Short mmCIF file of C-alpha atoms in Angstrom, two decimals:
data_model
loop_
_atom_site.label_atom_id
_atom_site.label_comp_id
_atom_site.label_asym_id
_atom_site.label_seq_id
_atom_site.Cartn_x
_atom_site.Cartn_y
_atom_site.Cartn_z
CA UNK A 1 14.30 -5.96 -14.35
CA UNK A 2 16.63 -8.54 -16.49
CA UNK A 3 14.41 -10.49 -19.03
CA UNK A 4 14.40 -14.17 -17.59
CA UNK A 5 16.86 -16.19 -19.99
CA UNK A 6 16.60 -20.61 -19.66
CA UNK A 7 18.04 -23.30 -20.88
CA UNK A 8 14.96 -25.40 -23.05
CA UNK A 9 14.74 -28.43 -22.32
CA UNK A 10 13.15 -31.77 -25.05
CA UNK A 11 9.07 -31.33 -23.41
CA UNK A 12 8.69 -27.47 -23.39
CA UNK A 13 9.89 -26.58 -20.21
CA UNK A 14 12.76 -24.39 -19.21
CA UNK A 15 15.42 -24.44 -16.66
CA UNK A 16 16.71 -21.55 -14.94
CA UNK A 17 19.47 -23.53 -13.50
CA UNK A 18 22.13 -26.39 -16.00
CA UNK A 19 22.69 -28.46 -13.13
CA UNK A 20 24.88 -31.85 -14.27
CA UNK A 21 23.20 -34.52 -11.10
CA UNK A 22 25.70 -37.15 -9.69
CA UNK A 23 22.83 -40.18 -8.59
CA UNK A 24 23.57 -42.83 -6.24
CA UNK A 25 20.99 -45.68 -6.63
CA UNK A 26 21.83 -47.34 -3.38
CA UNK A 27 23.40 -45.82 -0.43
CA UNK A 28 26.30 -48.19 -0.92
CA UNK A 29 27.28 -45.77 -4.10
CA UNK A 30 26.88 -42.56 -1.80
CA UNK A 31 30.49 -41.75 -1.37
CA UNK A 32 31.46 -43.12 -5.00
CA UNK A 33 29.45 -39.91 -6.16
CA UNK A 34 31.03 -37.66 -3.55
CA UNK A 35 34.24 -38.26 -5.19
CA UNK A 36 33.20 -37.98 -8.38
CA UNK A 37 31.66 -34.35 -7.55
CA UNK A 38 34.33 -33.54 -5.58
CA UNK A 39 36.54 -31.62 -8.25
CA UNK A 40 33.54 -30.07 -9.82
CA UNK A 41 32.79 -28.32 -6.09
CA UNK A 42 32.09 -24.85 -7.82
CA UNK A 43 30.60 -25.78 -11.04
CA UNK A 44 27.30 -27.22 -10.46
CA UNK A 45 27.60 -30.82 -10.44
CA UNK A 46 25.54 -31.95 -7.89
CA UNK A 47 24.78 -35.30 -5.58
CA UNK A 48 21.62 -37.14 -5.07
CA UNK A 49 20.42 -40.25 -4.69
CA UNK A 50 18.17 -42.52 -3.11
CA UNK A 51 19.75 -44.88 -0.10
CA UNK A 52 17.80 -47.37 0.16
CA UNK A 53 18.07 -51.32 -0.76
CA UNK A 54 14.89 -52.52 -1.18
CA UNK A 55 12.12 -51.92 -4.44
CA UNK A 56 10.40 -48.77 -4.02
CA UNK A 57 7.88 -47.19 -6.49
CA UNK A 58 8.77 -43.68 -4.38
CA UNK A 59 11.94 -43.41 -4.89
CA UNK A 60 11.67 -44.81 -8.59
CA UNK A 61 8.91 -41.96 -9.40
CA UNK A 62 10.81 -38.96 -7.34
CA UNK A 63 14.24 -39.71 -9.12
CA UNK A 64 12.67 -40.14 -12.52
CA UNK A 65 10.81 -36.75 -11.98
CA UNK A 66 14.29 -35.43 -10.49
CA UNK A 67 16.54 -36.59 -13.06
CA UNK A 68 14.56 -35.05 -15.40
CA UNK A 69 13.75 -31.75 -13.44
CA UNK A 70 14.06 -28.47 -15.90
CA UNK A 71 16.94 -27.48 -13.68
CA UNK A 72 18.38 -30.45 -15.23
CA UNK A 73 21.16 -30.69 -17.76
CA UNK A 74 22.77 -34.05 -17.74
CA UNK A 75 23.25 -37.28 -15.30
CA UNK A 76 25.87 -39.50 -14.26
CA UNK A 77 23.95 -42.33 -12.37
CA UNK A 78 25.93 -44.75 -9.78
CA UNK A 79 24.84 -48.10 -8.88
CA UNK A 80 27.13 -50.59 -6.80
CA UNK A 81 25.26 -53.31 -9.46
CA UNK A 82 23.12 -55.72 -6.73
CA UNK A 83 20.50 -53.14 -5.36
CA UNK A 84 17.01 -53.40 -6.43
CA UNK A 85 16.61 -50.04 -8.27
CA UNK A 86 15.71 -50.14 -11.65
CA UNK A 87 18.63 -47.85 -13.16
CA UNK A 88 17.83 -48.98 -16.63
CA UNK A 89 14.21 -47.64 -16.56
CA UNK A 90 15.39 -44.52 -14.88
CA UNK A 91 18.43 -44.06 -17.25
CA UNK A 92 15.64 -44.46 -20.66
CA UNK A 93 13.53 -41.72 -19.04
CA UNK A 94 16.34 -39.44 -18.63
CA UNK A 95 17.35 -40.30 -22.36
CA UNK A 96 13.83 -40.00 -23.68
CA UNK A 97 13.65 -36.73 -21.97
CA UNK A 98 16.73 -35.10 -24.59
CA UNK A 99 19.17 -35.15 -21.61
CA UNK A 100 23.04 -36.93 -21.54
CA UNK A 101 23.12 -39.89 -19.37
CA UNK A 102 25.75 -42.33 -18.10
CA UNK A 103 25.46 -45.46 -15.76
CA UNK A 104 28.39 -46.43 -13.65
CA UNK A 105 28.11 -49.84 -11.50
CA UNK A 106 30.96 -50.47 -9.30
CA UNK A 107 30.96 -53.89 -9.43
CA UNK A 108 31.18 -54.68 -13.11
CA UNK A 109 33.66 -51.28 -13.52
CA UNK A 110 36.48 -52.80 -10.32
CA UNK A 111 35.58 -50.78 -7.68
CA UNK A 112 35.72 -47.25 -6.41
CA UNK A 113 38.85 -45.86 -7.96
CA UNK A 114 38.00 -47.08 -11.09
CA UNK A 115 34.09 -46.05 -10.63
CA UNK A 116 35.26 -42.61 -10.15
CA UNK A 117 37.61 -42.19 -12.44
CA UNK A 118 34.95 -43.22 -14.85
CA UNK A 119 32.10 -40.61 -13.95
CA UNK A 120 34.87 -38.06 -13.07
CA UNK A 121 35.87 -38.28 -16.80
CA UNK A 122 32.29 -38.24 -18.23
CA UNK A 123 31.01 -35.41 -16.38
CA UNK A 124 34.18 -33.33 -17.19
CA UNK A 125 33.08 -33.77 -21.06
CA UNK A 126 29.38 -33.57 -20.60
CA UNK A 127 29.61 -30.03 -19.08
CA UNK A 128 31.86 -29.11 -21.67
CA UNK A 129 29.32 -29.82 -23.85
CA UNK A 130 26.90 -28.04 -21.70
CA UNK A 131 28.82 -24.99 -21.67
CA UNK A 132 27.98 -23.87 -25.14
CA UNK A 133 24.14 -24.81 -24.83
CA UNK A 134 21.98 -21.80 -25.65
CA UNK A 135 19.17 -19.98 -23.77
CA UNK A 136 15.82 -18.38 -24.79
CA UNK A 137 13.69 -16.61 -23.02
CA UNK A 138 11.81 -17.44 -20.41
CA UNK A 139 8.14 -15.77 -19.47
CA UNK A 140 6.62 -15.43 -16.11
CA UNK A 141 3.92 -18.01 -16.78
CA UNK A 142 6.52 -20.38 -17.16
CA UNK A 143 7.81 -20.41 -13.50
CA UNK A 144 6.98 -23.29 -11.41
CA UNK A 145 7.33 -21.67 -7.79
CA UNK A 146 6.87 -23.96 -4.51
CA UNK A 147 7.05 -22.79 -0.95
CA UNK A 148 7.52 -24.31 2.66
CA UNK A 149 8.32 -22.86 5.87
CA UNK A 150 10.55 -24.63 8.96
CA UNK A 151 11.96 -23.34 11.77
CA UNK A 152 8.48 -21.51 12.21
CA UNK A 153 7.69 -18.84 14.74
CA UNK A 154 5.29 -16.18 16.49
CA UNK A 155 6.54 -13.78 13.46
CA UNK A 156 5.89 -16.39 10.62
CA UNK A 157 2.56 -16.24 10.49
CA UNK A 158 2.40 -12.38 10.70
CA UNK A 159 5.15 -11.31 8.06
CA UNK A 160 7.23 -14.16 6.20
CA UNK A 161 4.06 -16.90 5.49
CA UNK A 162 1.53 -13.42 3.98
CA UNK A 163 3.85 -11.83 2.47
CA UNK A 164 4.63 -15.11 0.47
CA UNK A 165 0.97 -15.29 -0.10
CA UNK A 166 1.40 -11.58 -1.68
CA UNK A 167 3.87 -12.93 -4.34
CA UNK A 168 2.18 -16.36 -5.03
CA UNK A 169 -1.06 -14.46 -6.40
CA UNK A 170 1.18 -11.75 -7.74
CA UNK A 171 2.87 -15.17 -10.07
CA UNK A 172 -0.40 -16.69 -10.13
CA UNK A 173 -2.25 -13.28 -11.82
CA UNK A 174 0.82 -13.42 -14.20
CA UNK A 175 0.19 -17.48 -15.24
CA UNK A 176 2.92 -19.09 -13.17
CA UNK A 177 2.20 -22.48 -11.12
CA UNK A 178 2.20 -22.15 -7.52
CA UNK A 179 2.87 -25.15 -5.09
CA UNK A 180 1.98 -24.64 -1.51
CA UNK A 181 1.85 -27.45 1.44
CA UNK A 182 2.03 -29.76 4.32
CA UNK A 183 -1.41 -31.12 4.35
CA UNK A 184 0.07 -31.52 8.30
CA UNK A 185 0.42 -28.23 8.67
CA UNK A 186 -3.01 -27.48 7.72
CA UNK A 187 -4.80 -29.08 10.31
CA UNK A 188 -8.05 -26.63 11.01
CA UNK A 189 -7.71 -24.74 7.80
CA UNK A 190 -9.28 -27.32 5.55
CA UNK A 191 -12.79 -25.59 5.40
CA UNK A 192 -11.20 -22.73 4.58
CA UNK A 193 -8.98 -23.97 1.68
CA UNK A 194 -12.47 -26.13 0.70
CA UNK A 195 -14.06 -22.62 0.35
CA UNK A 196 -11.22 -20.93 -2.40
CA UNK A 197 -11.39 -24.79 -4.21
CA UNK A 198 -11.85 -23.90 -8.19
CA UNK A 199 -14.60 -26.79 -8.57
CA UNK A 200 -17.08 -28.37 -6.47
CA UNK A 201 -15.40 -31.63 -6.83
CA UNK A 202 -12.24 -30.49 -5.44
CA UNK A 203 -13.54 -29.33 -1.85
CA UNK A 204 -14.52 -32.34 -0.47
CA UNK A 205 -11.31 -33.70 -1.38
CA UNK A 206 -9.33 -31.23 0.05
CA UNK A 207 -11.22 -31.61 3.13
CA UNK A 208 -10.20 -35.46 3.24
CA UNK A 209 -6.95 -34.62 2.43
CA UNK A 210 -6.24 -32.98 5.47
CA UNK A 211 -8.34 -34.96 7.32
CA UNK A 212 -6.09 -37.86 6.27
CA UNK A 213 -2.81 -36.12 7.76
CA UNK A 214 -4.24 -35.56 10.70
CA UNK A 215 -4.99 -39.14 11.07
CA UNK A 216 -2.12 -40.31 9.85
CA UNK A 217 -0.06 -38.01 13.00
CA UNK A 218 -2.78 -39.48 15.54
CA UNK A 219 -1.51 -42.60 14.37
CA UNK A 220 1.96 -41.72 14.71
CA UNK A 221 1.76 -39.95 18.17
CA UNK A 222 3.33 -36.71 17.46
CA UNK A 223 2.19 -33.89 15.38
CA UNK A 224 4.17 -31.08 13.16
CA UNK A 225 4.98 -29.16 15.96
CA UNK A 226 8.37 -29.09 17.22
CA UNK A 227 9.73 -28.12 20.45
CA UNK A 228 11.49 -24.87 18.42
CA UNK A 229 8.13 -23.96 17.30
CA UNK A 230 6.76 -23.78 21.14
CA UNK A 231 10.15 -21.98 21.81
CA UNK A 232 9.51 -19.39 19.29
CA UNK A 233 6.19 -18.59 20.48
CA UNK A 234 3.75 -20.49 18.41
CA UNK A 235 0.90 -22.60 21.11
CA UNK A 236 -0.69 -24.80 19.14
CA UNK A 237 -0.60 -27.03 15.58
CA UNK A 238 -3.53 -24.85 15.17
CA UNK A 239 -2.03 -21.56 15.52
CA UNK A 240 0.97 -23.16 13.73
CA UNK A 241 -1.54 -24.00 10.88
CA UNK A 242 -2.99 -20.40 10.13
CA UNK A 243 0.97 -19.05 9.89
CA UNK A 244 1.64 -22.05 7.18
CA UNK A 245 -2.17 -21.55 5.65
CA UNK A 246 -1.09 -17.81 4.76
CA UNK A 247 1.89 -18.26 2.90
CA UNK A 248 -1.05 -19.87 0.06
CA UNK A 249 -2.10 -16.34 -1.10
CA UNK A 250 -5.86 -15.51 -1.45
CA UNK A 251 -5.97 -17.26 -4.90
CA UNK A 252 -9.12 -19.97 -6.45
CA UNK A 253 -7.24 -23.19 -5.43
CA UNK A 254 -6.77 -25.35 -8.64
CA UNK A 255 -6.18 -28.49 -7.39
CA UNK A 256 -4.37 -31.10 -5.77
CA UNK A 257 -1.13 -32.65 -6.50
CA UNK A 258 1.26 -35.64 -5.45
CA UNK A 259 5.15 -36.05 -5.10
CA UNK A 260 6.39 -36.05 -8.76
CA UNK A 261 3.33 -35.16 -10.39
CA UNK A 262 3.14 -31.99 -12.68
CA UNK A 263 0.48 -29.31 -12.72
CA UNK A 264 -1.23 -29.68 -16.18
CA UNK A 265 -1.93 -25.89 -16.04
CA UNK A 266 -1.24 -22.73 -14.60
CA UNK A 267 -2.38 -21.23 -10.80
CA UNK A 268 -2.16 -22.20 -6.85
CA UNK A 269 -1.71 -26.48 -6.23
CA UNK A 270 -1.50 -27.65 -2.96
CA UNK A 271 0.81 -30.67 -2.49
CA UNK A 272 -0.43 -33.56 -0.44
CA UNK A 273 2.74 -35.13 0.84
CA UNK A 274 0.85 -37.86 3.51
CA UNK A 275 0.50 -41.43 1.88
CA UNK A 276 -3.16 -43.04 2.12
CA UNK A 277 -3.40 -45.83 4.35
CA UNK A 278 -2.25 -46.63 7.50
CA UNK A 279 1.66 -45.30 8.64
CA UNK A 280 4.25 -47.52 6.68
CA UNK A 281 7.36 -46.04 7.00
CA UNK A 282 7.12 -43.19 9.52
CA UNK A 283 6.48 -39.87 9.46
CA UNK A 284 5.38 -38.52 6.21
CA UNK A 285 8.49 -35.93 5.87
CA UNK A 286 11.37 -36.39 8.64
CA UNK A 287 12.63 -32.72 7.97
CA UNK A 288 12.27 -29.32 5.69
CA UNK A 289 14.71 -30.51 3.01
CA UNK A 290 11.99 -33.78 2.40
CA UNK A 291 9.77 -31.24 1.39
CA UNK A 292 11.65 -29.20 -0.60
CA UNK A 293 12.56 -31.97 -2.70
CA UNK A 294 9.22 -33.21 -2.46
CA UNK A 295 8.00 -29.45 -4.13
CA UNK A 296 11.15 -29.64 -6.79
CA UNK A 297 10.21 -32.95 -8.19
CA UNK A 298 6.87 -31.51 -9.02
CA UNK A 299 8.78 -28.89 -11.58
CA UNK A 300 9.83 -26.44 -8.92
CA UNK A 301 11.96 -23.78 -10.34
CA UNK A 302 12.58 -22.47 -7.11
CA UNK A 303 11.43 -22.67 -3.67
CA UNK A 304 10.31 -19.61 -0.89
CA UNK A 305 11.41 -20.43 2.22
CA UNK A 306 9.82 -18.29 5.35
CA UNK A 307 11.84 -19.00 8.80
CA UNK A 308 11.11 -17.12 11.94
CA UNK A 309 13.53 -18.85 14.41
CA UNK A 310 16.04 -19.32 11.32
CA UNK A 311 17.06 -22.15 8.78
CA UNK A 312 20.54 -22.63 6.52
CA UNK A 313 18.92 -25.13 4.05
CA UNK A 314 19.45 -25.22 -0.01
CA UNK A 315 19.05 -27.62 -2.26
CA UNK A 316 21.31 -29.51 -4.67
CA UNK A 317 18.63 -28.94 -7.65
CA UNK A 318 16.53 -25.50 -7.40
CA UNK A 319 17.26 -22.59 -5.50
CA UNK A 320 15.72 -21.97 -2.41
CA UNK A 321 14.56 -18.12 -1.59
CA UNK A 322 15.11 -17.42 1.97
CA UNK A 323 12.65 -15.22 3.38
CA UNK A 324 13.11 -14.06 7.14
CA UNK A 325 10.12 -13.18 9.08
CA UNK A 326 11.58 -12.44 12.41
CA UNK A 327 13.87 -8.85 12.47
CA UNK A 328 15.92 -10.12 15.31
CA UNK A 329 17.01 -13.43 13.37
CA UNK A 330 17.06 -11.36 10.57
CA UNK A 331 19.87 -9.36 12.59
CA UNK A 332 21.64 -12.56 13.49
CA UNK A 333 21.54 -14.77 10.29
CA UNK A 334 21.56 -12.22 7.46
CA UNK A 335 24.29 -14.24 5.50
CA UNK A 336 21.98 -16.97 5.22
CA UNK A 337 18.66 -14.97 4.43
CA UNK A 338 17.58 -13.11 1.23
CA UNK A 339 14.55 -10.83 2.45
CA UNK A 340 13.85 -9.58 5.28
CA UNK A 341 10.21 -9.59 6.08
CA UNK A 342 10.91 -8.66 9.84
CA UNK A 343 10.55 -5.11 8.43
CA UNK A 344 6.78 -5.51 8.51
CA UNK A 345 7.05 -5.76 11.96
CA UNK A 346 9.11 -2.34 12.67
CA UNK A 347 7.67 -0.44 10.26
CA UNK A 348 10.01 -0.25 7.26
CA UNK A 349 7.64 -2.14 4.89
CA UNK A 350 4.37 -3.00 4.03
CA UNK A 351 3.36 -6.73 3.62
CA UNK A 352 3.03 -5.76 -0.58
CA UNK A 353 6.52 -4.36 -0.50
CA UNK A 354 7.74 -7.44 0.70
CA UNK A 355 5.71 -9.50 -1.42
CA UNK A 356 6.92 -7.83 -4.41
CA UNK A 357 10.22 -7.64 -3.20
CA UNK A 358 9.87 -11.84 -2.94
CA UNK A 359 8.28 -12.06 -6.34
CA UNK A 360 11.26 -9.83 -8.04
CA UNK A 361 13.76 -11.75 -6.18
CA UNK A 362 12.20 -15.03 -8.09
CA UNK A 363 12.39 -13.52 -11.84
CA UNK A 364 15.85 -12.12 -10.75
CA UNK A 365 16.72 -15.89 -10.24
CA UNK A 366 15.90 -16.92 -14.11
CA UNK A 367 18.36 -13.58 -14.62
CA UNK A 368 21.36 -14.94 -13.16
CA UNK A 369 20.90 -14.04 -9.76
CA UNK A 370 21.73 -16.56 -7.10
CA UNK A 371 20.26 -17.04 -3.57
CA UNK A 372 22.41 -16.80 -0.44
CA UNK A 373 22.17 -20.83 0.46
CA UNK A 374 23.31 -21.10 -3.42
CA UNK A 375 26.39 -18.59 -2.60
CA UNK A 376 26.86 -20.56 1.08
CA UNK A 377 26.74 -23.88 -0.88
CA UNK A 378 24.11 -25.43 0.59
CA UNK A 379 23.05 -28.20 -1.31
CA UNK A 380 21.25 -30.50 1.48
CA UNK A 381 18.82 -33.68 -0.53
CA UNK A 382 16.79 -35.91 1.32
CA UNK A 383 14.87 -39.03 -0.20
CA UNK A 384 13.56 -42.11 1.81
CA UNK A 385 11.07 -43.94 1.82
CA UNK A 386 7.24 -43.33 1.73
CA UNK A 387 4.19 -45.04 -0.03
CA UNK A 388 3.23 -43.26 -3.15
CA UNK A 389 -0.36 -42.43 -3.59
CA UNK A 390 -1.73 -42.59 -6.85
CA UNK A 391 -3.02 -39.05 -8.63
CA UNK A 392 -7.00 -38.55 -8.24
CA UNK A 393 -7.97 -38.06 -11.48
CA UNK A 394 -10.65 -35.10 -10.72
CA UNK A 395 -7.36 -33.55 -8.94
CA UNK A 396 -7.03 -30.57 -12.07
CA UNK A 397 -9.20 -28.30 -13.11
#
C-alpha cells in the first residue's frame, strides 16, 4: 500500500485533498460563484455557500469549520454586500487558520461581470501558488473518517452498514477518529449504544440524545423512513435503525459530538445532528448530502457511504466512499459505486474482506486515489438552516 502523503495545514492537521472553495454568503451570490468556478471545472475549485438572508449562528459555525476544513487550501468568498452574514469574521478565521482568502461583494465591485472577473483572476493565481505546496506524510491516526447511509435497504443492514463497522474499528484500533450518525436513525438502539459508552457520564446522555430525535420527528409527523426504504424491503424505523446502528463497529463509544465541532482525541463519535428544543426550521437534515456536510465540517477526511437501493452523491469538499450493499444494484450502478459489499450476500466475500477492502480503499484515498463520485464529478453541498446546539462539556472522554 502507497504511504498516505497530505498537504499540512497552520493547526496540525492534514488534508488529503487542496481543494480552492468558491463561497457564496447569500444565495443572491450563488451563480456569481458558478461562473467564477466555471473554467476551473477539472481542477478542484469548488462551490459552496450558505443561501440564506437572515443571521444564523449555523451557518456562521458550519462555514467557518468548512472554510477551514483540512481538505482546504484557499477561499474566494462572494457576498452581494447587504446580507446579514458576517463575511469579515468568517474571512479572519480562514486567515488565522494559514489559508489565502479573498472577499468579493458585488455591489461595491459593479456587478456580476466585474465580480467574476475578479475571483476568476484570484483563484487562477492562488492555485498557482498552490501548485508548488509540499506534502508530508500522513499516518493512519490522523484520518478523520465519517459515515452515513441513504437510499437504505433489506441488504444494508446485512452487508454494506457491518462491513463499515469492520473498517471503523479496524481505523479506530489504528488511532483514527470515527464519526458515525443520525441520532434519527437510531431510534431503539440507544440502550445499546448507552452500553459500549466509554464513561458513565456519557450513557445517559446518549440515551437523551436519541430520545430527543425521536421527539423532535413526533413533533414533525414523519419519521426517517422513506417510501424507498419500504420499497427496498426495510418494515420499520426500527428495523431501519439496527441496519444504520451496524455501520458503528463494535468499538467503546467516546463521545458525542455537534455540527462543526472537532473530536479532541482519537476513536468512535457519534454525531448528534437534531437541535434541542422544539422544531424551528424543519426537519433536522432534508437529505443525505446535509449529512455529509454535516460529518465533513467536523474534520471529515472522507466519508463511507453504504446504499442498498443506490445513491450518485459526492461532495464538493471530501470524498465520499461508495459502498454497495445490494449485488443487484451493484450490477446496475457500478460506475457510481466503489465496493461491492453485495458479495457477502453470494458468497464471494466475507464481511472482514469487505471491511478491509473499505478501510484500504480510505488510506488509498490520502495516496492519490480518487472515488468514483470524485471521477463522475459529483460535487452536491447542502447548508440551510437549523438551530445550533451548544457542545456538552462532559461530551469527550
Amino acid at each position: 500500500m502507497s504511504e498516505m502523503m497530505a498537504w499540512p495545514r497552520n493547526d496540525g492537521r492534514k488534508g488529503i485533498r487542496n481543494v480552492v472553495l468558491v463561497a457564496y454568503l447569500v444565495e443572491c451570490a450563488h451563480h456569481v460563484c458558478k461562473q467564477i468556478a466555471r473554467p476551473f471545472d477539472e481542477a478542484d475549485v469548488q462551490v459552496i455557500g450558505f443561501s440564506g438572508c437572515f443571521p444564523s449562528d449555523y451557518g456562521q459555525d458550519m462555514m467557518e469549520a468548512l472554510c477551514t476544513h483540512p481538505n482546504v487550501g484557499a477561499v474566494q468568498l462572494v457576498s452581494l454586500g447587504c446580507e446579514n452574514f458576517k463575511k469579515q469574521q468568517l474571512a479572519l478565521a480562514i486567515r488565522a487558520s494559514g489559508r489565502p482568502v479573498n472577499v468579493t461583494t458585488i455591489q461595491d465591485t459593479g456587478g456580476t461581470r466585474a465580480a467574476v472577473d475578479q475571483g476568476r483572476t484570484w483563484v487562477a493565481e492562488t492555485k498557482a501558488q498552490l501548485a508548488d505546496a509540499p506534502k508530508v506524510p500522513m499516518a493512519v491516526s490522523e484520518l478523520v473518517i465519517g459515515t452515513i447511509c441513504g437510499g437504505s435497504d433489506a441488504t444494508s443492514g446485512l452487508t454494506g452498514n457491518p462491513a463499515a463497522g469492520v473498517a471503523f474499528d479496524m481505523l479506530v484500533a489504528e488511532g483514527a477518529t470515527c464519526i458515525f450518525e443520525e441520532t434519527g436513525e437510531l431510534i431503539g438502539c440507544e440502550h445499546v449504544m448507552a452500553a459500549r459508552a466509554a464513561t458513565d457520564d456519557l450513557r445517559p446522555q446518549i440515551i437523551a440524545t436519541v430520545d430527543k430525535a425521536a421527539t423532535y420527528y413526533a413533533a414533525m409527523g414523519y419519521g426517517s423512513f422513506s417510501n424507498g426504504n419500504a420499497t427496498g424491503g426495510l418494515s420499520t424505523i426500527e428495523e431501519k435503525s439496527l441496519g444504520a446502528y451496524a455501520k458503528s463497529g463494535q468499538s467503546q463509544i467516546n463521545g458525542l459530538l455537534r455540527p462543526a465541532e472537532r473530536a479532541k482525541t482519537g476513536g468512535l463519535y457519534l454525531l448528534d445532528v437534531v437541535p434541542d428544543g422544539a422544531p424551528k426550521y424543519g426537519y433536522p437534515n432534508i437529505n443525505d448530502n446535509a449529512e455529509i456536510i454535516e460529518l465533513i465540517s467536523c474534520g471529515a477526511h472522507a466519508v463511507i457511504f453504504v446504499t442498498g437501493r443506490g445513491s450518485v452523491v459526492g461532495s464538493a469538499i471530501s470524498p465520499v466512499l461508495k459502498v454497495c450493499a445490494n449485488p443487484e444494484t451493484y450490477d446496475r450502478m457500478s460506475d457510481d459505486m466503489d465496493v461491492n459489499a453485495g458479495r457477502i450476500l453470494t458468497g464471494g466475500a466475507t464481511l472482514q474482506d469487505v471491511g478491509r477492502e473499505i478501510h484500504d480503499k480510505l488510506i488509498g484515498l490520502a495516496s492519490g486515489a480518487r472515488t468514483a463520485s470524485e471521477d463522475l464529478g459529483h460535487v452536491e453541498f447542502v447548508l440551510t438552516y437549523k438551530t445550533p446546539t451548544p457542545p456538552e462539556p462532559s461530551c469527550h472522554v
